[in-house]
XYZ file of N, CA, C and O in Angstrom:
824
model
N 0.882 -1.225 -0.079
C -0.074 0.007 0.037
C 0.883 1.204 -0.098
O 1.630 1.465 0.867
N 0.671 2.295 -0.746
C 1.077 3.537 -1.113
C 1.015 4.391 0.216
O 0.082 4.016 0.860
N 1.756 5.495 0.483
C 1.720 6.395 1.534
C 0.497 6.969 1.488
O -0.251 7.634 2.067
N 0.115 7.243 0.090
C -1.055 8.106 -0.051
C -2.272 7.279 0.088
O -3.347 7.547 0.702
N -2.301 5.817 -0.480
C -3.639 5.100 0.085
C -3.377 4.856 1.502
O -4.854 4.765 1.730
N -2.334 4.847 2.241
C -2.619 4.496 3.894
C -3.138 5.869 4.549
O -3.963 5.696 5.013
N -3.062 6.880 3.791
C -3.464 8.124 4.599
C -4.665 8.496 4.113
O -5.534 8.603 4.808
N -5.153 8.055 2.929
C -6.616 8.143 2.502
C -7.671 7.175 3.292
O -8.434 7.628 3.796
N -7.181 5.814 3.652
C -7.898 4.975 4.151
C -7.797 5.073 5.587
O -9.091 4.803 6.240
N -7.162 5.849 6.289
C -7.485 6.369 8.015
C -7.732 7.846 8.255
O -7.649 8.518 9.107
N -7.957 8.677 6.954
C -8.264 9.858 6.733
C -10.148 10.004 7.148
O -10.940 9.914 6.241
N -10.141 10.435 8.541
C -11.421 10.721 8.985
C -11.897 11.904 9.101
O -13.413 12.390 9.596
N -11.532 12.948 8.601
C -11.593 14.079 8.653
C -12.912 14.857 8.051
O -13.755 15.622 8.305
N -13.508 13.969 7.232
C -14.594 14.589 6.308
C -15.777 13.450 6.893
O -17.023 13.708 6.239
N -15.680 12.696 7.694
C -16.682 11.810 8.226
C -17.234 12.742 9.191
O -17.025 13.313 10.130
N -18.803 12.280 9.356
C -19.522 12.990 10.173
C -19.579 12.397 11.643
O -19.131 11.173 11.573
N -20.128 13.149 12.542
C -20.076 12.051 14.164
C -20.482 10.773 14.016
O -19.834 10.082 14.712
N -21.729 10.369 13.199
C -22.139 9.423 13.340
C -21.364 8.433 12.470
O -21.244 7.100 12.944
N -20.806 8.761 11.483
C -20.142 7.983 10.674
C -18.778 7.579 11.733
O -18.436 6.140 11.796
N -18.210 8.248 12.518
C -17.158 8.052 13.359
C -17.696 7.048 14.277
O -16.924 6.056 14.728
N -18.566 7.405 14.768
C -19.296 6.362 16.092
C -19.649 5.151 15.375
O -19.208 3.847 16.085
N -20.001 4.744 14.060
C -20.580 3.581 13.416
C -19.223 2.980 13.175
O -18.785 1.808 13.414
N -17.928 3.641 12.675
C -16.829 2.690 12.448
C -15.866 2.436 13.948
O -15.600 1.362 14.017
N -16.125 3.491 14.673
C -15.437 2.855 16.190
C -16.311 1.480 16.885
O -15.443 0.792 17.207
N -17.600 1.440 16.617
C -18.383 0.524 16.990
C -17.914 -0.898 16.031
O -17.706 -2.234 16.542
N -17.920 -0.629 14.938
C -17.649 -1.749 14.115
C -16.162 -2.455 14.495
O -15.664 -3.498 14.224
N -15.003 -1.266 14.708
C -13.718 -1.661 14.953
C -13.841 -2.546 16.312
O -13.226 -3.486 16.578
N -14.445 -2.221 17.349
C -14.501 -2.598 18.522
C -15.296 -4.360 18.294
O -14.538 -5.243 18.930
N -16.219 -4.275 17.827
C -17.110 -5.670 17.522
C -16.235 -6.376 16.593
O -15.899 -7.763 16.804
N -15.067 -5.806 15.764
C -14.133 -6.807 15.128
C -13.266 -7.369 15.703
O -12.726 -8.621 15.897
N -12.447 -6.604 16.787
C -11.766 -7.177 17.459
C -12.315 -8.167 18.398
O -11.359 -8.828 18.921
N -12.963 -7.773 19.022
C -13.968 -8.979 19.953
C -14.373 -10.121 19.144
O -14.802 -11.394 19.713
N -14.258 -10.158 17.899
C -14.532 -11.566 17.073
C -16.028 -11.678 16.981
O -16.636 -12.503 16.727
N -16.970 -10.550 16.994
C -18.416 -10.680 17.071
C -18.878 -10.442 15.445
O -19.950 -10.873 15.433
N -17.807 -9.771 14.547
C -18.632 -9.854 13.582
C -17.360 -9.988 12.718
O -16.299 -9.823 12.903
N -17.619 -10.487 11.580
C -16.680 -10.723 10.306
C -16.511 -9.535 9.093
O -17.767 -9.182 8.509
N -15.430 -8.769 9.149
C -15.339 -7.542 8.358
C -15.967 -7.921 6.937
O -16.619 -6.882 6.255
N -15.445 -8.823 6.425
C -15.770 -9.442 4.887
C -17.215 -9.591 4.614
O -17.551 -9.058 3.974
N -17.717 -10.259 5.988
C -19.067 -10.333 5.469
C -19.950 -9.046 5.880
O -20.798 -9.026 5.077
N -19.733 -7.986 6.501
C -20.413 -7.005 6.998
C -19.948 -6.042 5.426
O -20.818 -5.174 4.845
N -18.871 -6.071 5.104
C -18.674 -5.374 3.772
C -19.296 -5.910 2.720
O -20.031 -5.245 1.652
N -19.643 -7.186 2.510
C -20.340 -7.867 1.353
C -21.846 -7.664 1.767
O -22.460 -6.993 0.515
N -22.265 -7.244 3.174
C -23.698 -6.942 3.359
C -23.919 -5.617 2.847
O -24.989 -5.339 2.289
N -23.149 -4.709 3.096
C -23.033 -3.303 2.900
C -23.222 -2.824 1.140
O -23.839 -2.445 0.845
N -22.543 -3.695 0.948
C -22.277 -3.589 -0.726
C -23.621 -4.120 -1.552
O -24.161 -3.634 -2.224
N -24.095 -5.105 -0.995
C -25.628 -5.530 -1.487
C -26.698 -4.370 -0.875
O -27.142 -4.375 -2.267
N -26.462 -3.913 -0.254
C -28.049 -2.935 0.217
C -27.051 -1.307 -0.765
O -28.402 -0.727 -1.058
N -25.983 -1.360 -0.669
C -25.738 -0.245 -1.427
C -25.570 -0.217 -3.039
O -26.016 1.031 -3.610
N -25.455 -1.562 -3.772
C -25.332 -1.183 -5.184
C -26.345 -2.500 -5.503
O -26.424 -2.171 -6.749
N -26.650 -3.228 -4.815
C -27.766 -4.324 -5.575
C -28.915 -4.721 -5.198
O -29.647 -4.855 -6.140
N -29.310 -4.048 -3.937
C -30.540 -3.836 -3.429
C -31.100 -2.211 -3.369
O -30.120 -1.703 -2.893
N -32.100 -1.858 -4.042
C -32.185 -0.818 -3.548
C -33.526 -0.152 -4.699
O -33.959 -0.900 -5.695
N -33.907 0.955 -4.511
C -35.273 1.655 -5.316
C -34.686 1.446 -6.830
O -35.659 1.548 -7.898
N -33.561 1.462 -7.463
C -33.257 1.133 -8.504
C -33.849 0.201 -9.162
O -33.753 -0.006 -10.572
N -33.978 -1.122 -8.427
C -34.252 -2.181 -8.898
C -35.795 -2.061 -9.074
O -36.443 -2.460 -10.353
N -36.572 -1.362 -8.229
C -38.165 -1.022 -8.387
C -38.170 -0.287 -9.648
O -39.196 -0.539 -10.227
N -37.232 0.786 -10.030
C -37.567 1.608 -10.958
C -37.388 0.931 -12.375
O -37.933 1.247 -13.387
N -36.247 0.028 -12.320
C -36.435 -0.966 -13.504
C -37.589 -1.724 -13.796
O -38.077 -1.851 -15.247
N -38.351 -2.177 -12.936
C -39.520 -3.002 -13.050
C -40.595 -2.113 -13.667
O -41.478 -2.628 -14.589
N -40.765 -0.844 -12.992
C -41.912 0.189 -13.414
C -41.462 0.432 -14.763
O -42.319 0.511 -15.942
N -40.289 0.920 -15.135
C -39.785 1.461 -16.411
C -40.367 0.220 -17.191
O -40.630 0.466 -18.599
N -40.000 -1.039 -17.121
C -40.169 -2.019 -18.131
C -41.897 -2.272 -18.170
O -42.048 -2.678 -19.456
N -42.318 -2.093 -17.125
C -43.938 -2.160 -17.254
C -44.698 -0.920 -18.220
O -45.500 -1.150 -18.738
N -43.712 0.172 -18.124
C -44.148 1.365 -19.054
C -44.238 1.109 -20.586
O -44.959 1.600 -21.219
N -42.901 0.517 -20.840
C -42.908 0.014 -22.410
C -43.176 -1.352 -22.715
O -43.425 -1.510 -24.098
N -43.393 -2.137 -21.868
C -43.864 -3.471 -22.266
C -45.079 -3.890 -21.866
O -45.209 -4.607 -20.850
N -46.317 -3.627 -22.787
C -47.575 -4.091 -22.222
C -47.781 -5.757 -21.574
O -48.781 -5.619 -20.503
N -46.906 -6.483 -22.415
C -47.145 -7.642 -22.043
C -46.754 -7.870 -20.650
O -47.071 -8.673 -19.523
N -45.428 -7.134 -20.155
C -44.643 -7.103 -18.577
C -45.714 -6.741 -17.973
O -45.925 -7.274 -16.538
N -46.133 -5.619 -18.229
C -47.324 -4.977 -17.203
C -48.460 -5.875 -16.840
O -48.841 -5.802 -15.769
N -48.994 -6.424 -17.614
C -50.235 -7.478 -17.553
C -49.784 -8.455 -16.517
O -50.478 -8.896 -15.657
N -48.474 -8.944 -16.738
C -47.963 -10.129 -15.942
C -47.770 -9.671 -14.406
O -48.038 -10.186 -13.688
N -47.067 -8.212 -14.398
C -46.927 -7.507 -13.179
C -47.825 -7.443 -12.349
O -47.804 -7.923 -10.930
N -49.254 -6.982 -13.051
C -50.477 -6.955 -12.251
C -51.118 -8.415 -11.716
O -51.602 -8.196 -10.902
N -50.806 -9.472 -12.677
C -51.506 -10.533 -12.475
C -50.637 -11.310 -11.351
O -50.987 -12.103 -10.555
N -49.195 -11.158 -11.286
C -48.460 -12.168 -10.635
C -47.124 -11.325 -10.605
O -45.996 -11.388 -11.084
N -47.204 -10.529 -9.508
C -45.955 -9.283 -9.408
C -44.618 -10.359 -8.918
O -43.507 -9.605 -9.272
N -44.897 -11.318 -8.052
C -43.761 -12.323 -7.761
C -42.771 -12.657 -8.618
O -41.720 -12.365 -8.544
N -43.775 -13.292 -9.499
C -42.852 -14.136 -10.813
C -42.639 -12.996 -11.765
O -41.455 -13.215 -12.041
N -43.225 -11.871 -12.040
C -42.537 -10.764 -12.927
C -41.236 -10.524 -12.580
O -40.577 -10.228 -13.176
N -41.494 -9.690 -11.222
C -40.421 -9.204 -10.470
C -39.006 -10.038 -10.738
O -37.889 -9.792 -10.888
N -39.313 -11.451 -10.302
C -38.169 -12.263 -10.222
C -37.658 -12.614 -11.702
O -36.375 -13.066 -11.588
N -38.499 -12.605 -12.880
C -38.228 -12.850 -14.046
C -37.024 -11.831 -14.251
O -36.277 -11.796 -15.114
N -36.893 -10.314 -13.690
C -35.672 -9.474 -13.871
C -34.629 -9.770 -13.073
O -33.630 -9.033 -13.136
N -34.762 -10.876 -12.213
C -33.410 -10.965 -11.090
C -33.726 -10.395 -9.875
O -32.660 -10.586 -9.233
N -34.849 -10.123 -9.595
C -34.883 -9.472 -8.144
C -36.004 -9.998 -7.335
O -36.918 -10.114 -7.480
N -35.307 -10.810 -6.383
C -36.000 -11.862 -5.316
C -35.342 -11.958 -4.023
O -33.966 -11.561 -4.236
N -35.831 -12.593 -3.080
C -35.048 -12.617 -1.895
C -36.135 -12.144 -0.856
O -37.294 -12.040 -0.912
N -35.421 -12.551 0.411
C -35.988 -12.196 1.465
C -37.074 -10.692 1.718
O -36.392 -9.626 1.199
N -38.186 -10.885 2.167
C -38.872 -9.403 2.346
C -39.343 -9.118 0.785
O -40.240 -7.913 0.614
N -39.329 -9.934 -0.069
C -40.035 -9.820 -1.507
C -40.405 -11.045 -2.118
O -40.786 -11.133 -3.361
N -40.835 -11.966 -1.030
C -41.461 -13.466 -1.789
C -42.579 -13.265 -2.334
O -42.879 -14.005 -3.215
N -43.274 -12.516 -1.746
C -44.775 -12.529 -2.203
C -45.174 -10.971 -2.476
O -45.327 -9.976 -1.382
N -45.164 -10.645 -3.459
C -45.478 -8.904 -4.127
C -46.735 -9.091 -4.547
O -47.112 -10.091 -5.378
N -47.338 -7.848 -4.566
C -48.766 -7.518 -5.604
C -48.442 -6.108 -6.029
O -48.041 -5.089 -5.129
N -48.466 -5.738 -7.368
C -48.532 -4.628 -8.157
C -49.521 -4.126 -7.910
O -50.766 -4.494 -8.449
N -49.765 -2.862 -7.578
C -51.160 -1.638 -7.806
C -50.897 -0.805 -8.917
O -50.095 0.130 -8.319
N -51.626 -0.306 -9.681
C -51.333 0.747 -10.681
C -52.152 1.717 -10.347
O -53.322 1.757 -10.157
N -51.341 3.082 -10.487
C -52.220 4.277 -10.327
C -52.820 4.645 -11.588
O -52.365 4.035 -12.965
N -53.844 5.256 -11.721
C -54.753 5.731 -12.847
C -55.365 7.165 -12.546
O -55.067 7.571 -11.421
N -55.751 7.906 -13.534
C -56.159 9.100 -13.392
C -57.209 9.366 -12.251
O -57.494 10.267 -11.624
N -57.860 8.524 -12.246
C -59.111 8.338 -10.974
C -58.733 7.823 -9.804
O -59.383 7.582 -8.618
N -57.550 6.828 -9.830
C -56.947 6.038 -8.432
C -55.864 6.453 -8.197
O -54.639 6.341 -9.288
N -55.379 6.695 -6.821
C -53.855 6.594 -6.392
C -53.446 5.572 -5.228
O -54.772 5.715 -4.399
N -52.815 4.948 -5.336
C -52.633 3.819 -4.336
C -51.421 4.486 -3.264
O -50.289 5.003 -3.503
N -51.640 4.065 -2.067
C -50.710 4.424 -1.027
C -50.390 3.084 -0.344
O -51.375 2.552 0.331
N -49.175 2.794 -0.090
C -48.513 1.900 0.615
C -48.053 1.998 2.169
O -47.726 3.182 2.548
N -48.919 1.046 3.135
C -48.416 1.567 4.791
C -48.074 -0.021 5.167
O -49.030 -0.738 4.944
N -47.593 -0.098 6.463
C -47.424 -1.304 7.041
C -48.041 -0.711 8.575
O -47.401 -0.243 9.447
N -49.010 -1.281 8.809
C -49.885 -0.272 10.241
C -49.119 -1.288 11.496
O -49.224 -0.505 12.769
N -48.780 -2.247 11.222
C -48.096 -3.171 12.328
C -46.510 -2.605 12.435
O -45.940 -2.853 13.742
N -45.987 -2.718 11.829
C -44.405 -2.662 12.148
C -43.887 -1.784 10.674
O -44.095 -0.698 10.416
N -42.956 -2.536 10.032
C -42.574 -1.752 8.681
C -42.195 -3.080 7.754
O -41.103 -2.598 7.105
N -43.155 -3.574 7.564
C -43.170 -4.740 6.521
C -42.807 -3.837 5.081
O -43.531 -2.916 4.682
N -41.849 -4.151 4.305
C -41.382 -3.473 2.989
C -40.637 -4.322 2.238
O -39.590 -5.132 2.238
N -40.849 -4.078 0.531
C -40.654 -4.803 -0.641
C -38.840 -4.385 -0.543
O -38.456 -4.241 -1.466
N -37.781 -5.360 0.192
C -36.454 -4.729 0.086
C -35.948 -5.374 -1.206
O -34.931 -4.506 -1.775
N -36.184 -6.309 -2.020
C -35.372 -6.591 -3.198
C -35.903 -5.448 -4.186
O -34.718 -5.323 -4.937
N -36.878 -4.863 -4.018
C -37.228 -3.714 -5.061
C -37.027 -2.458 -4.518
O -36.731 -1.381 -5.290
N -37.151 -2.007 -3.349
C -37.079 -1.031 -2.649
C -35.732 -0.718 -1.869
O -35.881 0.386 -1.439
N -35.053 -1.637 -1.259
C -34.262 -1.656 -0.570
C -34.523 -1.440 0.898
O -35.931 -2.048 1.410
N -34.065 -0.563 1.798
C -34.524 -0.480 3.365
C -35.429 0.606 3.555
O -35.294 1.402 2.883
N -36.336 0.232 4.282
C -37.413 1.452 4.227
C -37.093 2.526 4.965
O -36.250 2.627 5.658
N -37.430 3.639 4.615
C -36.971 4.991 5.112
C -37.398 5.278 6.470
O -38.533 4.021 6.861
N -36.945 5.741 7.296
C -37.151 6.145 8.941
C -38.737 6.689 8.895
O -39.306 6.044 9.678
N -39.158 7.545 7.659
C -40.362 8.077 8.083
C -41.580 6.753 7.846
O -42.738 6.861 8.421
N -41.195 5.858 7.033
C -42.193 4.610 6.759
C -42.288 4.014 8.212
O -43.793 3.370 8.273
N -41.473 3.688 8.968
C -41.525 3.019 10.107
C -42.189 3.792 11.263
O -42.232 3.318 12.293
N -42.261 5.079 11.023
C -42.759 5.816 11.950
C -44.238 5.648 12.459
O -45.199 5.560 11.656
N -44.799 5.860 13.922
C -45.960 5.685 14.122
C -46.980 6.993 13.695
O -47.881 6.350 13.125
N -46.435 8.117 13.314
C -47.261 8.999 12.787
C -47.692 8.568 11.304
O -48.893 8.853 10.880
N -46.583 8.051 10.425
C -47.060 7.766 9.146
C -47.988 6.732 9.284
O -48.915 6.529 8.478
N -47.573 5.968 9.921
C -48.490 4.370 10.043
C -50.102 5.065 10.338
O -50.986 3.707 9.961
N -50.210 5.750 11.365
C -51.592 5.728 11.874
C -52.363 6.761 10.965
O -53.433 6.399 10.294
N -51.773 7.970 10.406
C -52.199 8.673 9.518
C -52.546 8.489 8.312
O -53.272 8.721 7.542
N -51.603 7.346 7.680
C -51.655 6.739 6.061
C -53.391 6.256 6.116
O -53.724 6.451 5.090
N -53.740 5.850 7.079
C -55.324 5.049 7.290
C -56.032 6.011 7.398
O -57.107 6.143 6.815
N -56.102 6.905 8.433
C -56.924 8.020 8.755
C -57.167 8.952 7.961
O -57.999 9.646 7.630
N -56.158 9.674 7.398
C -55.931 10.915 6.325
C -55.199 10.819 5.592
O -53.932 11.365 5.235
N -55.047 9.855 4.394
C -54.450 9.852 3.479
C -54.050 11.037 2.703
O -53.053 10.990 2.281
N -55.239 11.350 2.382
C -55.099 12.638 1.689
C -53.952 13.771 2.389
O -53.329 14.416 1.454
N -54.226 13.964 3.407
C -53.387 14.790 4.520
C -51.973 14.165 4.154
O -51.093 15.506 3.977
N -51.703 13.156 4.504
C -50.291 12.588 4.361
C -49.681 13.026 2.983
O -48.540 13.224 3.111
N -50.284 12.510 1.840
C -49.963 13.019 0.688
C -49.640 14.418 0.456
O -48.373 14.971 -0.135
N -50.293 15.413 0.984
C -50.192 16.836 0.834
C -48.764 16.995 1.688
O -48.318 17.885 1.353
N -48.964 16.421 2.823
C -47.532 16.790 3.727
C -46.277 16.560 2.687
O -45.038 16.939 2.895
N -46.243 15.356 1.789
C -45.232 15.146 0.853
C -45.249 15.876 -0.415
O -44.308 15.527 -1.177
N -46.403 16.702 -0.386
C -46.369 17.666 -1.633
C -46.818 17.030 -2.776
O -47.037 17.424 -3.929
N -47.675 15.936 -2.322
C -48.767 15.587 -3.240
C -50.036 16.233 -3.352
O -50.849 15.574 -2.168
N -50.755 16.913 -4.020
C -52.027 17.161 -3.865
C -52.852 16.501 -4.990
O -52.505 17.077 -6.245
N -53.920 15.861 -4.639
C -54.473 15.200 -5.955
C -55.916 15.672 -5.877
O -56.661 16.587 -5.207
N -56.389 15.818 -7.247
C -58.027 16.065 -7.502
C -58.845 15.630 -6.635
O -58.590 14.212 -6.188
N -59.661 16.076 -6.018
C -60.728 15.759 -5.213
C -61.470 14.494 -5.923
O -61.941 13.582 -4.740
N -61.561 14.054 -6.813
C -62.446 13.112 -7.380
C -61.292 12.142 -7.645
O -62.033 10.955 -7.570
N -60.109 12.149 -7.046
C -59.264 11.003 -7.295
C -59.781 9.853 -5.879
O -59.198 10.702 -4.852
N -59.651 8.707 -6.214
C -59.910 7.896 -5.138
C -58.442 7.503 -4.642
O -57.658 7.456 -5.448
N -58.386 7.443 -2.995
C -56.970 7.151 -2.617
C -57.165 5.859 -2.013
O -58.041 5.701 -0.955
N -56.444 4.539 -2.480
C -56.902 3.457 -2.123
C -55.502 3.258 -0.931
O -54.294 3.392 -1.595
N -55.661 2.639 -0.140
C -54.766 2.430 1.219
C -54.570 0.895 1.130
O -55.427 0.283 1.435
N -53.155 0.491 0.956
C -52.713 -0.969 0.992
C -52.175 -1.316 2.271
O -50.917 -0.646 2.190
N -52.495 -2.273 3.181
C -51.682 -2.424 4.341
C -50.638 -3.766 4.038
O -51.367 -4.861 4.025
N -49.356 -3.191 3.731
C -48.459 -4.318 3.954
C -48.529 -5.283 4.927
O -48.463 -4.611 6.172
N -47.952 -6.452 4.739
C -47.886 -7.340 6.053
C -46.598 -8.521 5.695
O -46.022 -8.238 4.551
N -46.327 -9.216 6.503
C -45.331 -10.037 6.385
C -45.389 -11.136 5.180
O -44.396 -11.580 4.570
N -46.803 -11.547 4.753
C -47.203 -12.416 4.064
C -47.401 -11.737 2.669
O -47.376 -12.190 1.842
N -47.660 -10.259 2.411
C -48.033 -9.730 1.306
C -47.214 -8.162 1.459
O -47.723 -7.768 2.056
N -46.439 -8.015 0.291
C -45.760 -6.942 0.241
C -46.304 -6.019 -1.256
O -46.657 -6.645 -2.049
N -46.394 -4.921 -1.341
C -46.795 -4.192 -2.082
C -45.946 -3.111 -3.143
O -45.087 -2.429 -2.410
N -46.112 -2.954 -4.179
C -45.434 -2.147 -5.245
C -46.366 -1.294 -5.904
O -47.121 -1.646 -6.791
N -46.242 0.056 -5.752
C -47.229 1.228 -6.543
C -46.399 1.192 -8.059
O -45.239 1.501 -8.118
N -47.583 1.032 -8.921
C -46.963 1.431 -10.132
C -47.569 2.790 -10.644
O -48.455 2.957 -11.156
N -46.547 3.742 -10.532
C -46.711 5.324 -10.977
C -47.586 5.655 -12.227
O -47.112 4.460 -12.928
N -47.984 6.338 -12.422
C -48.586 6.565 -13.950
C -47.271 7.488 -14.530
O -46.511 7.908 -14.180
N -47.228 6.895 -15.911
C -46.208 7.405 -16.824
C -46.296 9.043 -17.115
O -47.587 9.490 -17.544
N -45.409 9.681 -16.825
C -45.453 11.331 -17.115
C -45.589 11.111 -18.484
O -45.257 10.687 -19.675
N -46.576 12.423 -18.927
C -46.552 13.065 -19.951
C -45.217 13.438 -20.667
O -44.412 13.856 -20.062
N -45.178 13.480 -22.397
C -43.929 13.846 -22.933
C -42.688 12.713 -22.745
O -41.617 13.076 -23.075
N -42.704 11.634 -22.307
C -41.902 10.802 -22.064
C -41.862 9.481 -23.536
O -41.350 8.714 -23.404
N -42.732 9.677 -23.972
C -42.878 8.664 -25.539
C -41.914 8.315 -26.022
O -41.925 7.351 -26.799
N -40.805 9.085 -26.524
C -39.396 9.009 -27.044
C -38.475 8.463 -26.052
O -37.208 8.433 -26.457
N -38.711 8.044 -24.657
C -37.592 7.908 -23.821
C -37.615 6.282 -23.704
O -38.325 5.982 -23.788
N -36.022 5.884 -23.621
C -36.124 4.291 -23.524
C -36.014 3.944 -22.282
O -36.362 4.944 -21.369
N -36.289 2.596 -22.052
C -36.275 2.111 -20.710
C -35.642 2.329 -19.542
O -35.481 2.769 -18.405
N -34.320 3.077 -20.011
C -33.253 3.576 -19.013
C -33.508 4.785 -18.260
O -33.432 5.067 -16.997
N -33.777 5.452 -19.495
C -34.043 7.027 -19.361
C -35.245 7.160 -18.458
O -35.486 7.581 -17.420
N -36.403 6.330 -18.621
C -37.927 6.431 -18.189
C -37.375 5.767 -16.303
O -37.955 6.286 -15.764
N -36.280 4.827 -16.411
C -36.505 4.495 -14.967
C -35.637 5.700 -13.931
O -35.750 5.622 -12.837
N -34.928 6.712 -14.728
C -34.648 7.957 -13.841
C -35.641 8.752 -13.482
O -35.145 9.478 -12.358
N -36.838 8.635 -13.628
C -37.723 9.402 -13.435
C -38.590 8.620 -12.406
O -39.490 9.238 -11.839
N -38.538 7.563 -11.950
C -39.151 6.706 -11.179
C -38.256 6.892 -9.459
O -37.301 6.236 -9.421
N -39.074 7.407 -8.519
C -38.606 7.387 -7.444
C -38.909 6.551 -6.459
O -40.291 5.783 -6.704
N -38.391 6.379 -5.361
C -38.500 5.345 -4.328
C -40.118 5.624 -3.743
O -41.291 4.826 -3.546
N -40.125 6.995 -3.595
C -41.423 7.300 -2.957
C -42.899 7.295 -3.874
O -43.853 7.055 -3.618
N -42.545 7.358 -5.324
C -43.428 7.211 -6.374
C -43.870 5.651 -6.313
O -45.159 5.084 -6.480
N -43.132 4.550 -5.449
C -43.329 3.399 -5.661
C -43.971 2.966 -4.543
O -44.533 1.679 -4.115
N -43.952 3.732 -3.272
C -44.766 3.573 -2.152
C -46.251 4.412 -2.069
O -47.243 3.832 -1.608
N -46.098 5.226 -3.557
C -47.142 6.304 -3.149
C -47.223 7.356 -2.478
O -48.252 7.969 -2.783
N -46.382 7.860 -1.938
C -45.999 9.196 -1.508
C -45.350 10.076 -2.468
O -45.052 11.266 -1.741
N -45.271 9.764 -3.639
C -44.715 10.503 -4.099
C -45.330 10.320 -5.902
O -46.163 9.512 -6.150
N -45.026 11.078 -6.744
C -45.368 10.786 -8.398
C -43.920 10.833 -9.101
O -42.894 11.077 -8.795
N -44.227 10.094 -10.110
C -42.899 9.883 -11.147
C -42.391 11.345 -11.488
O -43.013 12.452 -11.777
N -41.243 11.504 -11.731
C -40.598 12.983 -12.053
C -41.299 13.070 -13.341
O -41.216 12.282 -14.246
N -41.151 14.569 -13.640
C -41.305 14.696 -14.952
C -40.161 14.860 -16.027
O -39.049 15.423 -15.042
N -40.056 14.622 -17.498
C -38.844 14.746 -17.729
C -38.393 16.149 -18.038
O -39.120 17.367 -17.955
N -37.015 16.457 -18.061
C -36.550 17.763 -18.176
C -37.142 18.364 -19.279
O -37.057 17.725 -20.726
N -37.304 19.706 -19.491
C -37.743 20.180 -21.091
C -36.862 20.044 -21.956
O -35.344 20.153 -21.634
């Protein structure tokens, strides 16, 4: 290892307080033999690069451009998602629900924080919070407004309660003006929140 590499690997000047605490805890647990740093690095890499909302975005983008895949996704989401290589724990049983001009879907887990990890990664903090879990059922329109989503009064809001047995993926509406965009470009418009229902797909740049 060069002097530059050695200095870089131990330079914590740009790390925040929480990062420093995590690294210190990791060091102590490694020294005591409680964790395997190689296994930990592999787990972190999995959730940073292999599992996350980018997987769900690819599923939605495929449904936007491929009517046959869309039909399969709505009929048997688990199989359709697995056909793209996204499967695993917390995503064994999936159901896709499609937004339409007259209906908007919102996902919540009222008991804990059941969430489709293979396509959306780890759940955000707010998804696990008691206020979201209770208000999403009682006042879904108000919750959406808090997220900046204001829907017409005629739009029905359907709330889906995710469980350990069944998890949901919202298929947001495809934005206007995207007819010439390919699948990869479309995926960049699909956010995590739009696949939970607390957001909408992004509009394409002018």
